Coordinates of C-alpha atoms and ligand atoms in Angstrom, one line a residue:
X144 CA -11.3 -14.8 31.7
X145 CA -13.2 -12.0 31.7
X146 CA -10.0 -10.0 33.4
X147 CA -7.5 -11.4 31.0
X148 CA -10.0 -10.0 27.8
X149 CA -10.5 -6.8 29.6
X150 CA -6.3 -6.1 29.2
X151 CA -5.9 -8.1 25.8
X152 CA -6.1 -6.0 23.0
X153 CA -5.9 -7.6 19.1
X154 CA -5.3 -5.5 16.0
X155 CA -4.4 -6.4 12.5
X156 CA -2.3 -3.9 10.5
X157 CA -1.6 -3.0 6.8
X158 CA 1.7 -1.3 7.4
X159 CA 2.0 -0.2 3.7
X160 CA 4.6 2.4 1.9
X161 CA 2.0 5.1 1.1
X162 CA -1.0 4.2 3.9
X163 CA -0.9 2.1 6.8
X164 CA -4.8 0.7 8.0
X165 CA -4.9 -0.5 11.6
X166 CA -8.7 -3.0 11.8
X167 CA -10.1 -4.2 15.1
X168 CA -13.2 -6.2 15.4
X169 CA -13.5 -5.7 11.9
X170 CA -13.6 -1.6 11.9
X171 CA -10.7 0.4 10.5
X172 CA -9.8 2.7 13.1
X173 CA -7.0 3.9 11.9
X174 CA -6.1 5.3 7.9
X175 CA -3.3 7.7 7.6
X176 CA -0.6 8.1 5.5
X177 CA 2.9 6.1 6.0
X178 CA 4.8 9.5 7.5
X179 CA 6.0 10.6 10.6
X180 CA 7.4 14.2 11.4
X181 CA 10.7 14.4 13.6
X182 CA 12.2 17.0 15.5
X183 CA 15.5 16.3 14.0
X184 CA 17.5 17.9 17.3
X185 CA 15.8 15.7 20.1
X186 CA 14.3 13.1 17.6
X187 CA 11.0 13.4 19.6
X188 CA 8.0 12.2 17.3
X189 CA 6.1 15.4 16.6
X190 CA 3.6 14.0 13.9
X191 CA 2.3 11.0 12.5
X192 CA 0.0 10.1 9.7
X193 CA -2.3 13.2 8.1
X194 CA -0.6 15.8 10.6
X195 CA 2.6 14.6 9.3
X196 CA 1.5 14.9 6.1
X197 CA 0.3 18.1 6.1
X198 CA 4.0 19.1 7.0
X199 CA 6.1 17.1 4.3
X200 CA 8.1 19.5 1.9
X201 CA 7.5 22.2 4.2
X202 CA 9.7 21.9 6.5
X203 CA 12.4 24.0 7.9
X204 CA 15.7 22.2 9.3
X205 CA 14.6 21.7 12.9
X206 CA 12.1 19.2 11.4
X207 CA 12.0 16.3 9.1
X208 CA 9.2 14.1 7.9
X209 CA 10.0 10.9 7.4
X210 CA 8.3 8.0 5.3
X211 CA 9.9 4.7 6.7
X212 CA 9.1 2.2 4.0
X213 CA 10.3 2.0 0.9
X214 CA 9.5 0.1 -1.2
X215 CA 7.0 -2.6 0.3
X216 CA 9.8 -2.6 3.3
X217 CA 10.9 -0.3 6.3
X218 CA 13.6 1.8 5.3
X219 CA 14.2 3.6 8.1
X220 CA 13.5 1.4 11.9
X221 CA 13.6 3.9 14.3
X222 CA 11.3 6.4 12.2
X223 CA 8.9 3.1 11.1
X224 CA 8.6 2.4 14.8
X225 CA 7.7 6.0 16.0
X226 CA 4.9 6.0 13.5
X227 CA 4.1 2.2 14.5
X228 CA 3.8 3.7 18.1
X229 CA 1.8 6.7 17.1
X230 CA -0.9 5.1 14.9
X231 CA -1.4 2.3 17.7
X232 CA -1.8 5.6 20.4
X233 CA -4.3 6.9 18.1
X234 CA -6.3 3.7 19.0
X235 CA -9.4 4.6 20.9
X236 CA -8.6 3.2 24.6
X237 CA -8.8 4.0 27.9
X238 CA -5.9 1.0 28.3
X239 CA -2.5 1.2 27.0
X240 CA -1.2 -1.5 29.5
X241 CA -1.5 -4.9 27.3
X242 CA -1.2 -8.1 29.4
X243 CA -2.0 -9.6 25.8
X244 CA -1.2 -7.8 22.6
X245 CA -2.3 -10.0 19.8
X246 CA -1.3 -8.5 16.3
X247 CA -1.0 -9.9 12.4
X248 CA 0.7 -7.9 10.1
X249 CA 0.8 -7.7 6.3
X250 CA 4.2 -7.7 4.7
X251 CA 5.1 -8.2 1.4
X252 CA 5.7 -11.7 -0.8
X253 CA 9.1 -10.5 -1.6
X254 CA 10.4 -9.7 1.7
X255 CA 13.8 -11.9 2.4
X256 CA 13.8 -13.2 6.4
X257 CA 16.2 -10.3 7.5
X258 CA 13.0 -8.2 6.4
X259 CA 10.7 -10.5 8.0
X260 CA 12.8 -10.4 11.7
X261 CA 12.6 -6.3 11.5
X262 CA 8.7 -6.4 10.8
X263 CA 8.9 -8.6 14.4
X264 CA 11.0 -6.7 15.7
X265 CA 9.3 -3.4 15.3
X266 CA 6.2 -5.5 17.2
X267 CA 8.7 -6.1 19.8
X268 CA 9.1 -3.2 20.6
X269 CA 5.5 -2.2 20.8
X270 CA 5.1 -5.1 23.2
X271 CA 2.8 -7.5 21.1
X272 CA 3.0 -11.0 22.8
X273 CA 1.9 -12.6 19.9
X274 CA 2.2 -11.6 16.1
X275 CA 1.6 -13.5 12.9
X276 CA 2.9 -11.8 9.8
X277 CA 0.6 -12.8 6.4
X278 CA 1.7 -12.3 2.6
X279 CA 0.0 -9.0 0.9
X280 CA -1.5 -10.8 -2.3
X281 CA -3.4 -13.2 0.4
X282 CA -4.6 -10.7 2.8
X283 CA -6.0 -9.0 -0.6
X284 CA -7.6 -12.2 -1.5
X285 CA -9.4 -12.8 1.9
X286 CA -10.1 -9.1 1.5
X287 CA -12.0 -9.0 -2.0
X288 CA -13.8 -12.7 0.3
X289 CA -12.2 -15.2 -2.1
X290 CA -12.1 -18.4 -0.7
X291 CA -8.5 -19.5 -0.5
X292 CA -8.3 -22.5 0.8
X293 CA -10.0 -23.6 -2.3
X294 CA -8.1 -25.6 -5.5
X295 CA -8.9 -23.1 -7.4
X296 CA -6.3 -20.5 -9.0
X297 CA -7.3 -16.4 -8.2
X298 CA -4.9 -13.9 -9.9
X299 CA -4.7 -10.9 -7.2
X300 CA -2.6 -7.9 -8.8
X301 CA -1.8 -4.9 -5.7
X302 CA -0.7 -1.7 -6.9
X303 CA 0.7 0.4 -3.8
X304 CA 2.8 3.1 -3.4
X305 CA 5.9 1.5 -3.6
X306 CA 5.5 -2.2 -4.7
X307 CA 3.2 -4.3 -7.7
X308 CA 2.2 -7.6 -6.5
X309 CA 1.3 -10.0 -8.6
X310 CA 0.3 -13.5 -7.4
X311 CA -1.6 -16.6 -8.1
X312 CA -3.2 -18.1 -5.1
X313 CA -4.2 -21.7 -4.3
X314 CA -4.7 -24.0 -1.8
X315 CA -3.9 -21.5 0.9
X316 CA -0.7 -20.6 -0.8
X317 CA 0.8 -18.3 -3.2
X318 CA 1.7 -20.3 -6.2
X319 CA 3.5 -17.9 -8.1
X320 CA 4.5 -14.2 -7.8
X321 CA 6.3 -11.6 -9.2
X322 CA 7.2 -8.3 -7.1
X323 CA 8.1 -5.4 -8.9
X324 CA 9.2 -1.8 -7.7
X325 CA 7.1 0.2 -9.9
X326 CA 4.2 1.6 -8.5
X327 CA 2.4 4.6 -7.3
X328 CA 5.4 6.8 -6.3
X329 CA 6.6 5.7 -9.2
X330 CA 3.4 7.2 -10.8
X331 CA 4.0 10.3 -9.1
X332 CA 7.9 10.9 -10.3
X333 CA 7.0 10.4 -13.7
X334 CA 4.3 13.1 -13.4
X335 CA 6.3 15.3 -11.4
X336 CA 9.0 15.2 -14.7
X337 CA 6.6 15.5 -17.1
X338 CA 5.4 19.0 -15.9
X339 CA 9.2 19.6 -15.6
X340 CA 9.4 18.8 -18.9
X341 CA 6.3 20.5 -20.8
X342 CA 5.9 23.4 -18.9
X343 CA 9.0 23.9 -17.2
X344 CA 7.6 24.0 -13.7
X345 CA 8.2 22.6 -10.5
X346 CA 5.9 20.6 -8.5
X347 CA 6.0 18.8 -5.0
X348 CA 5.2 15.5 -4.2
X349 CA 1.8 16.4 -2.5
X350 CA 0.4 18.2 -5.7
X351 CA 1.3 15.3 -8.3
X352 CA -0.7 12.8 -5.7
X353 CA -3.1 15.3 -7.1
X354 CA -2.9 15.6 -10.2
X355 CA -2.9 12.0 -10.2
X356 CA -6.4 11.6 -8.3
X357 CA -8.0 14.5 -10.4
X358 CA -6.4 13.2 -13.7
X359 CA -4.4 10.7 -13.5
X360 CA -5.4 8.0 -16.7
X361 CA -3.5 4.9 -17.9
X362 CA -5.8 5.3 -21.1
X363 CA -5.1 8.3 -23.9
X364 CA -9.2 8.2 -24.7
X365 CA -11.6 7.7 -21.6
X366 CA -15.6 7.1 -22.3
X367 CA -15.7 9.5 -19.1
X368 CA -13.1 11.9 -19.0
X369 CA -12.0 14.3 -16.2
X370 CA -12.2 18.0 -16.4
X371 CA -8.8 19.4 -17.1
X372 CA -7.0 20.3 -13.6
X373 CA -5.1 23.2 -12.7
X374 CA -2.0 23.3 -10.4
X375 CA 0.3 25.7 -8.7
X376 CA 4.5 25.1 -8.6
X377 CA 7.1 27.2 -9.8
X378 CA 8.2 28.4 -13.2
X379 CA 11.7 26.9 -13.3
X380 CA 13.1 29.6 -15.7
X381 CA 11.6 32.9 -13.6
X382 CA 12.0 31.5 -10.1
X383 CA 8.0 33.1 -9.9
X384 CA 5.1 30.8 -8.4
X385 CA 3.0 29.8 -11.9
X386 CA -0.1 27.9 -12.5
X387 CA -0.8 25.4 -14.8
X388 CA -3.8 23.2 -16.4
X389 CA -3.2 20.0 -17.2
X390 CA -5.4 17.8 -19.0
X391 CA -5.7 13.6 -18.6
X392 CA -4.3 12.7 -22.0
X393 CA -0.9 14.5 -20.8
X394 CA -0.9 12.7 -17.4
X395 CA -1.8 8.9 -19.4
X396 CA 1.3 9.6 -22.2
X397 CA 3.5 10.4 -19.4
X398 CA 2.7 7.0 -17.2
X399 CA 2.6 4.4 -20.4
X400 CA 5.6 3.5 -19.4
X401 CA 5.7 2.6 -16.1
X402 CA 1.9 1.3 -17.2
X403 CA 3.8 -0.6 -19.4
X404 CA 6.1 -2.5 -17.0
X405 CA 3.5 -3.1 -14.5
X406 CA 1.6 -4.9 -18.1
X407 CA 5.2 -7.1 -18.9
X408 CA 5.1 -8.7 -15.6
X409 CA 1.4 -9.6 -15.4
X410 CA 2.4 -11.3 -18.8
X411 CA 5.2 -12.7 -17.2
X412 CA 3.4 -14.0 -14.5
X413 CA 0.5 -15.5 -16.7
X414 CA 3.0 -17.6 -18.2
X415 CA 5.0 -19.2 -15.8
X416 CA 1.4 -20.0 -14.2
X417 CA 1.1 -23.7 -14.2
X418 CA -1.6 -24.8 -17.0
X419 CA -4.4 -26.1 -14.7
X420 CA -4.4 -22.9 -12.8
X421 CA -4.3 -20.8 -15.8
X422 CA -7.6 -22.3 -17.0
X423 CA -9.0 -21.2 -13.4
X424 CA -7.7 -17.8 -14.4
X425 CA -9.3 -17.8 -18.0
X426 CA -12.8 -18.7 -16.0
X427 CA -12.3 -16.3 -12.9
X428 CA -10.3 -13.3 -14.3
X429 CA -7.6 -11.1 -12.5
X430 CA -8.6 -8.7 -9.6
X431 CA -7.3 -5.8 -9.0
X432 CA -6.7 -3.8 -5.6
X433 CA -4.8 -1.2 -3.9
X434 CA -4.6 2.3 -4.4
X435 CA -3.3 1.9 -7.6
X436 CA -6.1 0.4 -8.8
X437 CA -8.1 3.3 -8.9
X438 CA -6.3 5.1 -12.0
X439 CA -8.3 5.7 -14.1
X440 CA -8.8 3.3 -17.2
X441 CA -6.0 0.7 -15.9
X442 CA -8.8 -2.2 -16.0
X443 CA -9.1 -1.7 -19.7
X444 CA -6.0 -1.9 -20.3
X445 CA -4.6 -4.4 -18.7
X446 CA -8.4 -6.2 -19.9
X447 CA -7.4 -5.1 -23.5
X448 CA -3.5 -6.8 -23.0
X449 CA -4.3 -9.9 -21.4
X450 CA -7.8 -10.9 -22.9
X451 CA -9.0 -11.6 -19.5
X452 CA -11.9 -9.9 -17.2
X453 CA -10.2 -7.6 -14.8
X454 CA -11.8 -7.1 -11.8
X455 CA -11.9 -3.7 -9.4
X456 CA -12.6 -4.2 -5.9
X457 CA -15.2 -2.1 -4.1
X458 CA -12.7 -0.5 -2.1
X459 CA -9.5 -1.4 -3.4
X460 CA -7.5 0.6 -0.8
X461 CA -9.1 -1.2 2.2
X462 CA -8.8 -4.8 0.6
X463 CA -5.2 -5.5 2.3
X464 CA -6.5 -4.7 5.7
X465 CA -9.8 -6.3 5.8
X466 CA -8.0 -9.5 4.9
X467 CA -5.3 -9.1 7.4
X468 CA -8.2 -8.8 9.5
X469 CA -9.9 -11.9 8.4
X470 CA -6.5 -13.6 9.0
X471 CA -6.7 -12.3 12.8
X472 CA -9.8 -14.1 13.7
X473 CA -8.5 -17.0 12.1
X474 CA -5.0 -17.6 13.1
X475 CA -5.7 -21.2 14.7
X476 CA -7.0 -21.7 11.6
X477 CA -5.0 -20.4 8.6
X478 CA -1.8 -22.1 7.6
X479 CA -0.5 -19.8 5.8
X480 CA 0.2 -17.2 8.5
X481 CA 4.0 -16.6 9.7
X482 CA 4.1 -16.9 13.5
X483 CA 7.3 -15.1 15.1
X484 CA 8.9 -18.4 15.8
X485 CA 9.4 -19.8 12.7
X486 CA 11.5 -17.2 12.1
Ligands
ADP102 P1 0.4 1.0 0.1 O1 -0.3 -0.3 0.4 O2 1.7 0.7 -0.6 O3 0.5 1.9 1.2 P2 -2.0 1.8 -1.2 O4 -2.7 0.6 -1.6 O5 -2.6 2.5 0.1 O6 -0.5 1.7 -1.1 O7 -2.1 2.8 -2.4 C1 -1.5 4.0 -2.4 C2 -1.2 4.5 -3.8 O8 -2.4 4.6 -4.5 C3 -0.5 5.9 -3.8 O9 0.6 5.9 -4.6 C4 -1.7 6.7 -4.3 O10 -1.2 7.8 -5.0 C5 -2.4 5.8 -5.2 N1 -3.8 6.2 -5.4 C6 -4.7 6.5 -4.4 N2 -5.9 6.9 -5.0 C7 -5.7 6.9 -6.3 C8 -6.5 7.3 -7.5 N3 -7.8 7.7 -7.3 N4 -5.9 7.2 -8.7 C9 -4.7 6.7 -8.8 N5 -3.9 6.4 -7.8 C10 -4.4 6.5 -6.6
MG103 MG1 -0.7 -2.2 0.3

């Protein structure tokens, strides 16, 4: 026994579209973005996760990064399994040869099975002997420690990068939920285009994720506002490198609307809630994670549009994974997990 636990490894993994979380014995050893950098000539892996990062949009033709979800789902196989491979190297053992590779993995509610077969797939390839997949909203539940087993309704609401969840959860199930494509990166294009816009610059990617953190706001008036933030991109009429300030109020006008979408489908899924678990809802309130969850202001207004008490995780960006890792402990136990046969 002793032998067999020595070469049997178990990890759970939040493989999201912007950050993908690896937890083992209830630590997350690994956080780093979704990316992975390519030499595009002998497609050798040269990066993955921050080093990647640090490379995306600067690259010169030899060398393309790579983010292999899109979405909520992998995109792109090959590139999604070199950066499966790389975060599970970045692992802290002396053992790489698994007799028993135990893994669950989070996937999205809307995933169709052709999805689901790729996710096991990819796990395949990594040599896992024995993977469960689990639904995002109810890894966040078991995450923020709601009991789900319970007949009792929770509304969970993720914000990622590239996918909104919105569930209800009872029973060990997800009642009802609504998917939607508008999240973070969406976040981030509709900044990028508003700077394009008023101040005829050009940013990257990287630099709206910032002006997102520094001053991003889904509320026009904050009780505690951010200092304005300055940027660097490139004046689209002189060619020149320019710098510009921008202030919160500019960064909430420009994401009302795909605020505003997220807010029609939390409505949406409030009313095709069935009556007894809305009542739960009324008493309980919704909670809110992923990273998404952070912008500034978004509880009060999604508080102020639906009357009810939104709730913000402690750390809404690690909810996912410590419920996947819940799940891991408990997959004798939990119904609700996919095993790789059933597909
Ligand atoms: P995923 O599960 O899809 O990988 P995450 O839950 O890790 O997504 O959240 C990533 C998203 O959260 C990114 O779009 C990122 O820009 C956004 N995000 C992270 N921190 C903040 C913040 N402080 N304010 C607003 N958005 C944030
Ligand atoms: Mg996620």
């Amino acid at each position: 026994m002793k032998l067999f636990s020595l070469f049997s490894q178990e990890f759970a993994i939040d493989l999201g579209t912007a950050n993908t979380l690896i937890i083992q014995d209830g630590t997350v050893v690994v956080n780093e973005p979704s990316i992975v950098a390519i030499d595009w000539k002998t497609g050798e892996t040269i990066a993955v996760g921050t080093r990647a990062m640090l490379m995306h949009e600067k690259t010169h033709e030899n060398i393309r990064t790579i983010r292999p979800l899109k979405d909520g789902v992998i995109a792109d196989f090959q590139a999604a399994e070199s950066m499966i491979r790389g975060m599970i190297g970045m692992l802290d053992t002396k053992r790489r040869f698994f007799t028993h590779l135990k893994m669950v993995i989070c996937i999205p509610s809307g995933i169709t099975e052709v999805e689901k077969r790729a996710v096991f797939d990819s796990a395949d390839h990594v040599d896992a002997k024995e993977v469960y997949l689990i639904y995002e909203p109810m890894a966040a539940a078991l995450g923020i420690g709601l009991d789900v087993e319970e007949p009792v309704g929770n509304m969970i609401i993720d914000i990622g990068g590239g996918t909104t969840e919105i569930a209800v959860i009872a029973l060990s199930g997800i009642v009802c939920d609504q998917s939607l494509r508008i999240a973070g990166d969406e976040f981030t294009r509709a900044i990028i285009e508003s700077i394009k816009k008023t101040h005829n610059v050009l940013i990257g990617e990287r630099t709206a994720e910032q002006i997102k953190i520094h001053v991003g706001s889904a509320l026009p008036h904050l009780e505690n506002p951010p200092a304005d933030y300055s940027v660097n991109g490139r004046d689209m009429v002189s060619g020149i490198p320019k710098q510009v300030t921008i202030s919160y109020q500019e960064i909430a006008e420009c994401l009302n609307e795909p605020i505003s979408q997220i807010e029609e489908a939390i409505v949406k899924a409030l009313e095709t809630t069935p009556p007894e678990l809305s009542s739960d809802i009324f008493r309980t309130g919704i909670y809110l994670t992923g990273g998404g969850a952070l912008l500034r202001g978004l509880d009060k207004r999604i508080a102020d549009r639906t009357k009810l008490e939104v709730h913000v995780t402690e750390d809404p960006l690690q909810a996912v994974v410590k419920g996947t890792g819940i799940a891991l402990k408990n997959t004798d136990k939990f119904t609700f997990l996919i095993p790789r046969k059933s597909i």
